Tab-separated table of C-alpha atoms and ligand atoms in Angstrom:
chain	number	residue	atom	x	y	z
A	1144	UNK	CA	-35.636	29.271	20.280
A	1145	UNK	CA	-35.018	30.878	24.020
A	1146	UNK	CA	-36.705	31.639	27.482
A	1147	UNK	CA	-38.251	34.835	26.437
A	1148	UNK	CA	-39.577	36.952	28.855
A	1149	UNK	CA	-42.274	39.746	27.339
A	1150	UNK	CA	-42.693	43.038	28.867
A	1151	UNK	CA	-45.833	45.355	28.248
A	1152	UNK	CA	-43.183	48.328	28.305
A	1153	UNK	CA	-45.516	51.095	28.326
A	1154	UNK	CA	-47.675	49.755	31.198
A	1155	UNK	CA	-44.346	48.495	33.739
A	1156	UNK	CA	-42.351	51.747	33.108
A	1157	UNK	CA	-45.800	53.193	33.795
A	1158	UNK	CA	-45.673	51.288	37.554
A	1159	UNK	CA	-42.619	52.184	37.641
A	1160	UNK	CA	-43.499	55.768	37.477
A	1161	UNK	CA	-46.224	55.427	39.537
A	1162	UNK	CA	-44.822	53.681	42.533
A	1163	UNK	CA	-41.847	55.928	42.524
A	1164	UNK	CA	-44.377	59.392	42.736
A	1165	UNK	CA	-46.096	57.097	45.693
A	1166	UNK	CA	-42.571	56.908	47.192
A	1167	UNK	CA	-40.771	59.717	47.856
A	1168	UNK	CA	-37.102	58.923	48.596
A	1169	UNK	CA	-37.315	55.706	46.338
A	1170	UNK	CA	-34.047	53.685	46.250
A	1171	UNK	CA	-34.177	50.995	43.176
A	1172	UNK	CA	-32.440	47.821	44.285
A	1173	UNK	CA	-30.632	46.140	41.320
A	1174	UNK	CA	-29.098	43.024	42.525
A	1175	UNK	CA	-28.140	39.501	42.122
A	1176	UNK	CA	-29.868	38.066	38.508
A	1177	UNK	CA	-31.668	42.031	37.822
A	1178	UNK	CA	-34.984	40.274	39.132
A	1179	UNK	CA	-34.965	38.270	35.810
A	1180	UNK	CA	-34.331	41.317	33.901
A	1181	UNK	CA	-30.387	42.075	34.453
A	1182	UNK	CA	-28.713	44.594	36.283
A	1183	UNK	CA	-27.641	46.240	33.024
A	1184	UNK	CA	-32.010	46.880	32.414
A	1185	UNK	CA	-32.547	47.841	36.156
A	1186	UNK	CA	-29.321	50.599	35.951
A	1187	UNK	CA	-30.745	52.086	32.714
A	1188	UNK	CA	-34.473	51.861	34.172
A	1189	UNK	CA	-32.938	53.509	37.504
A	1190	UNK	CA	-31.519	56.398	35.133
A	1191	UNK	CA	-34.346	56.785	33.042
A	1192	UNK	CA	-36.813	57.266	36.301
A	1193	UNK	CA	-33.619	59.427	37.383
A	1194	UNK	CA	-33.475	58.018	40.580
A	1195	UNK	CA	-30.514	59.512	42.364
A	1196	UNK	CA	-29.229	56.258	44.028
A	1197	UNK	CA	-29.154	52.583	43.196
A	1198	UNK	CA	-28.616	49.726	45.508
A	1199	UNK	CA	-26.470	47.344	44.815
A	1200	UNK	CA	-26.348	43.759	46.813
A	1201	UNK	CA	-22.567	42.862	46.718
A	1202	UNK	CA	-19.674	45.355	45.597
A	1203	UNK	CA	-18.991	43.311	42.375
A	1204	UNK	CA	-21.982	44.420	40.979
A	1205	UNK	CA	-21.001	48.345	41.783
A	1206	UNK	CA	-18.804	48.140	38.383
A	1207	UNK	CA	-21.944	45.827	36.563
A	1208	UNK	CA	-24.268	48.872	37.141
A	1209	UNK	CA	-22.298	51.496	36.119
A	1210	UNK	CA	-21.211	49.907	32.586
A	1211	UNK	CA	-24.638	50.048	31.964
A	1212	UNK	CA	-24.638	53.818	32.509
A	1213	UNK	CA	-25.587	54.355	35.984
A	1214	UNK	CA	-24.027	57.544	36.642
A	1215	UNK	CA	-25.221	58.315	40.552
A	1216	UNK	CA	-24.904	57.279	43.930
A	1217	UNK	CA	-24.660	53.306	44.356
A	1218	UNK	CA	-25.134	51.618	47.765
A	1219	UNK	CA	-23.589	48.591	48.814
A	1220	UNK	CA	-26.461	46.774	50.957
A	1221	UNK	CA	-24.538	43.955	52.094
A	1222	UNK	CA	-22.449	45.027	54.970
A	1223	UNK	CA	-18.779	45.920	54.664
A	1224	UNK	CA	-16.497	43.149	56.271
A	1225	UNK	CA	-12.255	43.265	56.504
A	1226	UNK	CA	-10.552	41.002	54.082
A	1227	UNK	CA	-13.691	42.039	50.995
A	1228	UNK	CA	-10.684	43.593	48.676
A	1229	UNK	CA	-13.796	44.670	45.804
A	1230	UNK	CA	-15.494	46.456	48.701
A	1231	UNK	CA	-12.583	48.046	50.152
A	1232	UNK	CA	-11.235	49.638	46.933
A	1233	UNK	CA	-14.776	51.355	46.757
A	1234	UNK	CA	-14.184	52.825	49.995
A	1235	UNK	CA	-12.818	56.241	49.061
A	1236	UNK	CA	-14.853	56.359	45.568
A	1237	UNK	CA	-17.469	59.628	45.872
A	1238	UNK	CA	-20.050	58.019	44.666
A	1239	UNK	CA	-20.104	55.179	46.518
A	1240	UNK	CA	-22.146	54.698	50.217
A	1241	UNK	CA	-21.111	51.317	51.868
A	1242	UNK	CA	-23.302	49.852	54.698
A	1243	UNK	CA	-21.413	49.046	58.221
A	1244	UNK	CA	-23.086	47.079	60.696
A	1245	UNK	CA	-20.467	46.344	63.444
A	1246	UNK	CA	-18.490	49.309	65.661
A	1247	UNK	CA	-15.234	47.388	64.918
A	1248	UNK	CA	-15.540	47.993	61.274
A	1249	UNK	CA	-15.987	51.694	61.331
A	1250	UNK	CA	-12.417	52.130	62.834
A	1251	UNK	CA	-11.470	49.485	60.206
A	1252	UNK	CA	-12.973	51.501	57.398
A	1253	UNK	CA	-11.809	54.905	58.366
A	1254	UNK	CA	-8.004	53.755	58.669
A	1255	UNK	CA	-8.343	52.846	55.144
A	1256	UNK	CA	-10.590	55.297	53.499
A	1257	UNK	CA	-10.988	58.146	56.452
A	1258	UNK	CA	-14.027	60.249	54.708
A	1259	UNK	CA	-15.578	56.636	53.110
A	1260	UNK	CA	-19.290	57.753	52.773
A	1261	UNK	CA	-21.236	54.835	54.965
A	1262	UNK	CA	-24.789	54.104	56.438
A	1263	UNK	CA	-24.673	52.334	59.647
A	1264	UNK	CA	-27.338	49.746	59.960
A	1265	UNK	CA	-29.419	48.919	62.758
A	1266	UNK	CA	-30.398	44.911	64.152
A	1267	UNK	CA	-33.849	44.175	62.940
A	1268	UNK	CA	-36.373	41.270	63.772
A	1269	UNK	CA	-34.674	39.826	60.500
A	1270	UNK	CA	-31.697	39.440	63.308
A	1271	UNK	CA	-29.679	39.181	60.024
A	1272	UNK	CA	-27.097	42.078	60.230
A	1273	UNK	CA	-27.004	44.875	62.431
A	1274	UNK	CA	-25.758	47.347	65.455
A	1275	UNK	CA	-28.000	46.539	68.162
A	1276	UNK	CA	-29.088	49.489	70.734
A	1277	UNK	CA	-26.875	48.922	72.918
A	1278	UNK	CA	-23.781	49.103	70.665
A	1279	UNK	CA	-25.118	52.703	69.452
A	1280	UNK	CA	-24.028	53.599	72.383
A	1281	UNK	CA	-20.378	55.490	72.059
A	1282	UNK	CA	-20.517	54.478	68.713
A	1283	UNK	CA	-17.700	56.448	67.217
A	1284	UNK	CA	-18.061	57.765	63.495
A	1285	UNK	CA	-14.352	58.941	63.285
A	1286	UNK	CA	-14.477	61.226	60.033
A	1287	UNK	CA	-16.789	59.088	57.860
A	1288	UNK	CA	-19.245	60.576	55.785
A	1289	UNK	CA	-22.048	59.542	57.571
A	1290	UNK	CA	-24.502	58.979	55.134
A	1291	UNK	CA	-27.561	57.707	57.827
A	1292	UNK	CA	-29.290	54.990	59.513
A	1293	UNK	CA	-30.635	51.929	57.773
A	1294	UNK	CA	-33.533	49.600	58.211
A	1295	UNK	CA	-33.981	46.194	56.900
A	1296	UNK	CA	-37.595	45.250	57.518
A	1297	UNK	CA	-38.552	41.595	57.114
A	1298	UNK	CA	-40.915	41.114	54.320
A	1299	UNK	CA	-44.039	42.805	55.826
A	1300	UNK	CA	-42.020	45.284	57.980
A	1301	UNK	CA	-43.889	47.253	61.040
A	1302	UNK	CA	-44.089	50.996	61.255
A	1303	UNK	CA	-43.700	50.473	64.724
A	1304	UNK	CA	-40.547	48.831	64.731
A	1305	UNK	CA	-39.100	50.884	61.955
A	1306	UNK	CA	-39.930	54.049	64.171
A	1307	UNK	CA	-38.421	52.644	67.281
A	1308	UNK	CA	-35.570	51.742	65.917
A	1309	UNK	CA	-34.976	55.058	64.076
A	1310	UNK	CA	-35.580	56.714	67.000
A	1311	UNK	CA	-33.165	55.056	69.114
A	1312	UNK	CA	-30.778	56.043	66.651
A	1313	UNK	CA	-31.809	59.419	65.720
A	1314	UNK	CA	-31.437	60.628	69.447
A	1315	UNK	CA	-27.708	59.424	69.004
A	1316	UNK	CA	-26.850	61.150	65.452
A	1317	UNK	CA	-29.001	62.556	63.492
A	1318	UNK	CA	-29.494	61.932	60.112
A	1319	UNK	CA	-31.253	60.415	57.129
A	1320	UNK	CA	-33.623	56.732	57.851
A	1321	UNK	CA	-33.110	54.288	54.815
A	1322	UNK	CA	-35.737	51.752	55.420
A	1323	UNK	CA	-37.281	48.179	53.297
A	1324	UNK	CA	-40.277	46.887	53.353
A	1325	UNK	CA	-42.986	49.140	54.516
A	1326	UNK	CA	-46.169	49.238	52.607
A	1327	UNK	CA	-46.422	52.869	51.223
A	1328	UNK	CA	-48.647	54.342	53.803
A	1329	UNK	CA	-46.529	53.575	56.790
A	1330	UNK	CA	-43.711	54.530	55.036
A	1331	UNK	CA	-44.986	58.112	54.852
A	1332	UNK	CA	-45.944	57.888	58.312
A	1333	UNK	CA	-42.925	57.451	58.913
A	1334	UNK	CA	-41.308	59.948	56.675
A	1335	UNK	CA	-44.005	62.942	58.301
A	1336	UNK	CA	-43.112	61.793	62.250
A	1337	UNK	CA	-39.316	61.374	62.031
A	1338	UNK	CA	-39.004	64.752	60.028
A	1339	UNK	CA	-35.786	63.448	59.053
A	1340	UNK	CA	-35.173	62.795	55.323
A	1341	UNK	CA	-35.766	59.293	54.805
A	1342	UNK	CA	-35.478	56.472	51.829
A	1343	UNK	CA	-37.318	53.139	50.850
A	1344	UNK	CA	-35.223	50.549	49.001
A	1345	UNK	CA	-37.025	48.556	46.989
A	1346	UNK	CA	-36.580	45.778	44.519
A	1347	UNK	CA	-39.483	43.158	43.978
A	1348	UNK	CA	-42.235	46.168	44.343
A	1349	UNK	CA	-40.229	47.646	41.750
A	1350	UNK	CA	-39.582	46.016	39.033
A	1351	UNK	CA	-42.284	42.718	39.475
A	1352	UNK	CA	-44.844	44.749	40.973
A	1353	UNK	CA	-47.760	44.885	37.870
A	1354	UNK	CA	-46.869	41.061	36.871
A	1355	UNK	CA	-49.663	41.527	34.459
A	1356	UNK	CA	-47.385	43.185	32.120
A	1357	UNK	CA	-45.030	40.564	32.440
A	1358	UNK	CA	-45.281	37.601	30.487
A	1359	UNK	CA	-42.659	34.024	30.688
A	1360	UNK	CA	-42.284	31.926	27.712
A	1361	UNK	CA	-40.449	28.826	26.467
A	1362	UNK	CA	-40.073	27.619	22.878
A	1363	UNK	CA	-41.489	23.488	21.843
A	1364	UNK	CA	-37.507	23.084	20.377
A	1365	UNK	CA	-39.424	18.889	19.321
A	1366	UNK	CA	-42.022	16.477	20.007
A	1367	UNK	CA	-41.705	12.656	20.228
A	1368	UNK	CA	-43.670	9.457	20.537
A	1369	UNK	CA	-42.811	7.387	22.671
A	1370	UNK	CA	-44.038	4.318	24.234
A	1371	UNK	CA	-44.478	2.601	27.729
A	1372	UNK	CA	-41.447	1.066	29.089
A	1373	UNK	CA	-38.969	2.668	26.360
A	1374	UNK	CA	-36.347	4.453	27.315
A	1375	UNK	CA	-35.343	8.664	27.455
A	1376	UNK	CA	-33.006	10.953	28.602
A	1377	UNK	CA	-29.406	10.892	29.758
A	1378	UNK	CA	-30.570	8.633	32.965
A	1379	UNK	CA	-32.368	6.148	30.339
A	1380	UNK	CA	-35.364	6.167	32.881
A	1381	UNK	CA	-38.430	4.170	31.011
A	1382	UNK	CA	-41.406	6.170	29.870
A	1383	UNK	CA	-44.034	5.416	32.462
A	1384	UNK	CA	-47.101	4.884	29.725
A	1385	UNK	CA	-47.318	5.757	25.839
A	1386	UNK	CA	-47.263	9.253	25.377
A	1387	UNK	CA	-45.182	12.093	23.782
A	1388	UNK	CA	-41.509	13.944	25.242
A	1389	UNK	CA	-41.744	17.658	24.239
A	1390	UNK	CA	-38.558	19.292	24.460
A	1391	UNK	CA	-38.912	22.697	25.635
A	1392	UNK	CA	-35.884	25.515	25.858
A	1393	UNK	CA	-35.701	26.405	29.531
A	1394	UNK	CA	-32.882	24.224	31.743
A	1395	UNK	CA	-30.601	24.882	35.041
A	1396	UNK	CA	-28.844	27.313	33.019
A	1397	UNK	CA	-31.808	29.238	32.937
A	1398	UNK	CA	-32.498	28.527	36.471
A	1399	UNK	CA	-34.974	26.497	35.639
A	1400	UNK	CA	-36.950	24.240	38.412
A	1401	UNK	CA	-34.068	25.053	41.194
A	1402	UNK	CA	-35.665	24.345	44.266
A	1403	UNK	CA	-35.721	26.285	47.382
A	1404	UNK	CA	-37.140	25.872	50.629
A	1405	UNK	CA	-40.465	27.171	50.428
A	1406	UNK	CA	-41.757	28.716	53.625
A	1407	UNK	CA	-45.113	26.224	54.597
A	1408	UNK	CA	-47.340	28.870	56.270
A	1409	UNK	CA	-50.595	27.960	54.819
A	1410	UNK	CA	-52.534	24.785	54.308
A	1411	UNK	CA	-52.810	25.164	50.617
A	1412	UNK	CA	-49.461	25.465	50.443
A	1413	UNK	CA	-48.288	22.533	52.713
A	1414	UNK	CA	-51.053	20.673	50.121
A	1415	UNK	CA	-49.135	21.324	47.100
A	1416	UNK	CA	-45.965	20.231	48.287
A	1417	UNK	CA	-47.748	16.638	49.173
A	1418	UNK	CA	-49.303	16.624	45.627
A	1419	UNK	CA	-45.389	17.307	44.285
A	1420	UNK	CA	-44.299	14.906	47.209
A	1421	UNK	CA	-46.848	12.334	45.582
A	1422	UNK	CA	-45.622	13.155	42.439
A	1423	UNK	CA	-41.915	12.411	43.147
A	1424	UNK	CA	-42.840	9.114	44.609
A	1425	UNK	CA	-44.012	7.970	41.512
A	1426	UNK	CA	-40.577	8.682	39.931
A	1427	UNK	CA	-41.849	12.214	38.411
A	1428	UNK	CA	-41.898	15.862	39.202
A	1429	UNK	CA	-43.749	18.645	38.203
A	1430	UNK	CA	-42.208	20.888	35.845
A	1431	UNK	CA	-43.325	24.634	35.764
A	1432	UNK	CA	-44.001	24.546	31.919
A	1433	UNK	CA	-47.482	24.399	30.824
A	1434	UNK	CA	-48.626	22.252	27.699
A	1435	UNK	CA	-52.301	22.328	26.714
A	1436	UNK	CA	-53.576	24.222	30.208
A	1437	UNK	CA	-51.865	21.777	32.335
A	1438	UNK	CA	-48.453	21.949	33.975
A	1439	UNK	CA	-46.605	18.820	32.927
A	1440	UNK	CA	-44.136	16.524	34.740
A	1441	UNK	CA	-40.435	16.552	33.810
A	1442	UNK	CA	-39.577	13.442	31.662
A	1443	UNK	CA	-36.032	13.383	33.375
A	1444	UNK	CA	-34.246	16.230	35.148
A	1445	UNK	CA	-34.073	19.446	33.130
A	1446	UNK	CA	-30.805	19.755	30.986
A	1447	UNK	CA	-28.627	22.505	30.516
A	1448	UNK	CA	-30.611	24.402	28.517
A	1449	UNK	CA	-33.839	22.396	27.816
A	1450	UNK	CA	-36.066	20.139	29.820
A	1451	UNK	CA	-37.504	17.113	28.233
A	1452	UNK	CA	-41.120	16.644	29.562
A	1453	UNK	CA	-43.674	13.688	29.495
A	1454	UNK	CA	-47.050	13.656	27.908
A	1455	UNK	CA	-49.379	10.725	28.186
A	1456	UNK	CA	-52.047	10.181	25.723
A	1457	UNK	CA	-52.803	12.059	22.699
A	1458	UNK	CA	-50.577	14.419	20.887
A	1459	UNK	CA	-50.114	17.458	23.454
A	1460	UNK	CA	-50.900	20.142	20.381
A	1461	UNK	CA	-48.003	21.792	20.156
A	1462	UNK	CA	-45.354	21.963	17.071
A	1463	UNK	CA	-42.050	22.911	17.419
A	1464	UNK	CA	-41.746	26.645	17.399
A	1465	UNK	CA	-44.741	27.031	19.582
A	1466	UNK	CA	-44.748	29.370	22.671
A	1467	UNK	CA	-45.536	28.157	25.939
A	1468	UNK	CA	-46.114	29.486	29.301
A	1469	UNK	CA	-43.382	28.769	31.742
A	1470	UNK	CA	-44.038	29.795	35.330
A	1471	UNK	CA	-40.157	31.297	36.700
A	1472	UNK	CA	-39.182	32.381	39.982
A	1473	UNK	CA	-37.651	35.656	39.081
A	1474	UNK	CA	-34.931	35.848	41.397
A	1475	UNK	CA	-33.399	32.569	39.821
A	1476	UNK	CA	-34.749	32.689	35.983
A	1477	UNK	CA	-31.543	34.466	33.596
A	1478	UNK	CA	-34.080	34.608	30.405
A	1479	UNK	CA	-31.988	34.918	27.211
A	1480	UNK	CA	-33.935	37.579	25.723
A	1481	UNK	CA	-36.261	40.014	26.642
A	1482	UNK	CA	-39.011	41.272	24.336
A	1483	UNK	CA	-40.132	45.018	24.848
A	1484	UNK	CA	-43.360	45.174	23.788
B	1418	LIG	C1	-32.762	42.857	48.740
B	1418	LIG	C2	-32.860	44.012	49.682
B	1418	LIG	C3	-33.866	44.966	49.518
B	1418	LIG	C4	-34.929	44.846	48.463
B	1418	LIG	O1	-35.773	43.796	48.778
B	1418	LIG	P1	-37.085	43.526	47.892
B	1418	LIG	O2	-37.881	42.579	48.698
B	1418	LIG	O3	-36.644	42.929	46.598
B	1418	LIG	O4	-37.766	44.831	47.692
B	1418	LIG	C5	-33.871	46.053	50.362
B	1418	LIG	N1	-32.941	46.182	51.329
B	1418	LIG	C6	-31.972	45.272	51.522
B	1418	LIG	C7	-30.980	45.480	52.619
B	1418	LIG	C8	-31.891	44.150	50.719
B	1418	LIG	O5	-30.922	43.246	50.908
């Protein structure tokens, strides 16, 4: 009775495969919830592809991926900063590359760890973290492993961009380009005109790029009549008109219907959120669980580990036991099992 989610193993480790011949220099990123499949999956995928590094988003998940058997080079993507103690243990560990992106920490790192392998990264358009141009200048590697220049692309990154930057930084040390973000074909671009080795972390390409072999259930855990104006739930809110609560497994444990801003670029978009807006106004919101074709509003807020939702009318068709499609963001969904199919 769980949040399964159902891979079509064959056909994913197939895209896996496939993207990673299309890549050369491919960099798996395995961090935060594994993409909805766990870090422990993505280190095993990582070794079975025999991809000779992983990325890693904090150092606390250095340790997660190597219990799970990842035997290579792991890189720390978020930057190092003084007073991390995790981070700064890794410093001096062979196999592990950590990511600077201010001068001050380089002197900090190599008091503490003098041939720590690091990539220095370079101030993007994300403006998130970053050396800019000007503080390449005299930058000063002391005895650090330098292990290259990195790029962090926002989501639809620019060949141009990624070349200027590496090029600002190639003419001060040379060395490998670690980039995010470009679409394969400007990625080798950019791989044949820096003639520098280069690498391309990615994560969501990776492992939820051929979401047709991905599938997201919930299990019907009951179903109950109810009628208008009795009451549900632990808020004891009254059932709008006479219907049916079907209790589904799926709740904030799972990650289940957290919301995030979403970015409103297009009118279709900015149309849904009025139709949830309306939604809410009428005391309801849309729950991402689908029940005879149609999503269906939450009854109350989801639970723990279940989410009681409303059905007016007729008996929704479904039985306890049934399967239904759950639409998860898979960057906040922790399923608790995954089927390999
Ligand atoms: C998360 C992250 C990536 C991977 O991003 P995806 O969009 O999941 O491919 C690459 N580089 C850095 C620095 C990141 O933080």
């Amino acid at each position: 009775m769980t949040l399964t989610l159902s891979v079509d193993t064959r056909r994913w480790r197939d895209h896996l495969r496939t993207l990673q011949s299309d890549v050369p220099g491919l960099v798996p990123v395995a961090k935060g919830n594994g993409y909805g499949f766990g870090l422990e999956v993505l280190a095993r995928e990582a070794m079975r592809i025999r991809a000779s590094a992983i990325a890693v988003g904090v150092a606390e998940e250095v340790t997660q991926v190597r219990l799970a058997g990842y035997t290579r080079d792991v890189v720390v993507l978020n930057p190092w900063r003084p007073g991390d103690a995790v981070h700064t243990a890794l410093l001096s560990d062979p196999r592990v590359v950590t990511t600077v992106s201010r001068p001050e920490d380089l002197a900090a790192i190599s008091a503490q760890a003098p041939r720590a392998r690091v990539q220095l990264e370079l101030l993007t358009s994300m403006r998130r973290h970053g050396l800019t141009l000007e503080q390449l200048e005299g930058i000063d590697l002391h005895d650090l492993t330098f292990e290259g220049w990195t790029i962090h692309l926002p989501a639809t990154g620019s060949l141009t961009e990624a070349e200027e930057l590496a090029r600002a930084a190639l003419a001060v040390h040379r060395g490998a380009v670690w980039v995010s973000h470009l679409d394969v074909a400007d990625y080798r671009l950019l791989r044949t005109r820096l003639g520098v080795q280069t690498r391309m972390r990615i994560g969501t390409r990776l492992w939820l790029g051929a979401p047709e072999t991905l599938t997201t259930r919930a299990t019907v855990l009951d179903v109950h009549r109810i009628t208008r104006g009795q009451r549900l739930g632990y808020h004891q809110s009254r059932a709008p008109r006479d219907g049916w609560i079907v209790v589904v497994s799926g709740g904030t444990a799972h990650g289940i219907a957290l919301a995030a801003p979403v970015p409103q670029r297009s009118l279709r978009q900015r149309g849904v959120t009025v139709a949830e807006g309306l939604l809410e106004a009428a005391g309801q919101s849309l729950s991402p669980f689908t029940l005879g074709r149609r999503k269906r509003p939450f009854a109350e807020p989801p639970h723990m580990h279940s989410s009681m939702l409303f059905v007016p009318g007729r008996h929704p068709g479904v039985a306890v036991g049934d399967e239904v499609p759950v639409t998860c963001r898979m960057t906040t969904t922790r399923f608790d099992q995954i089927a390999w199919r």
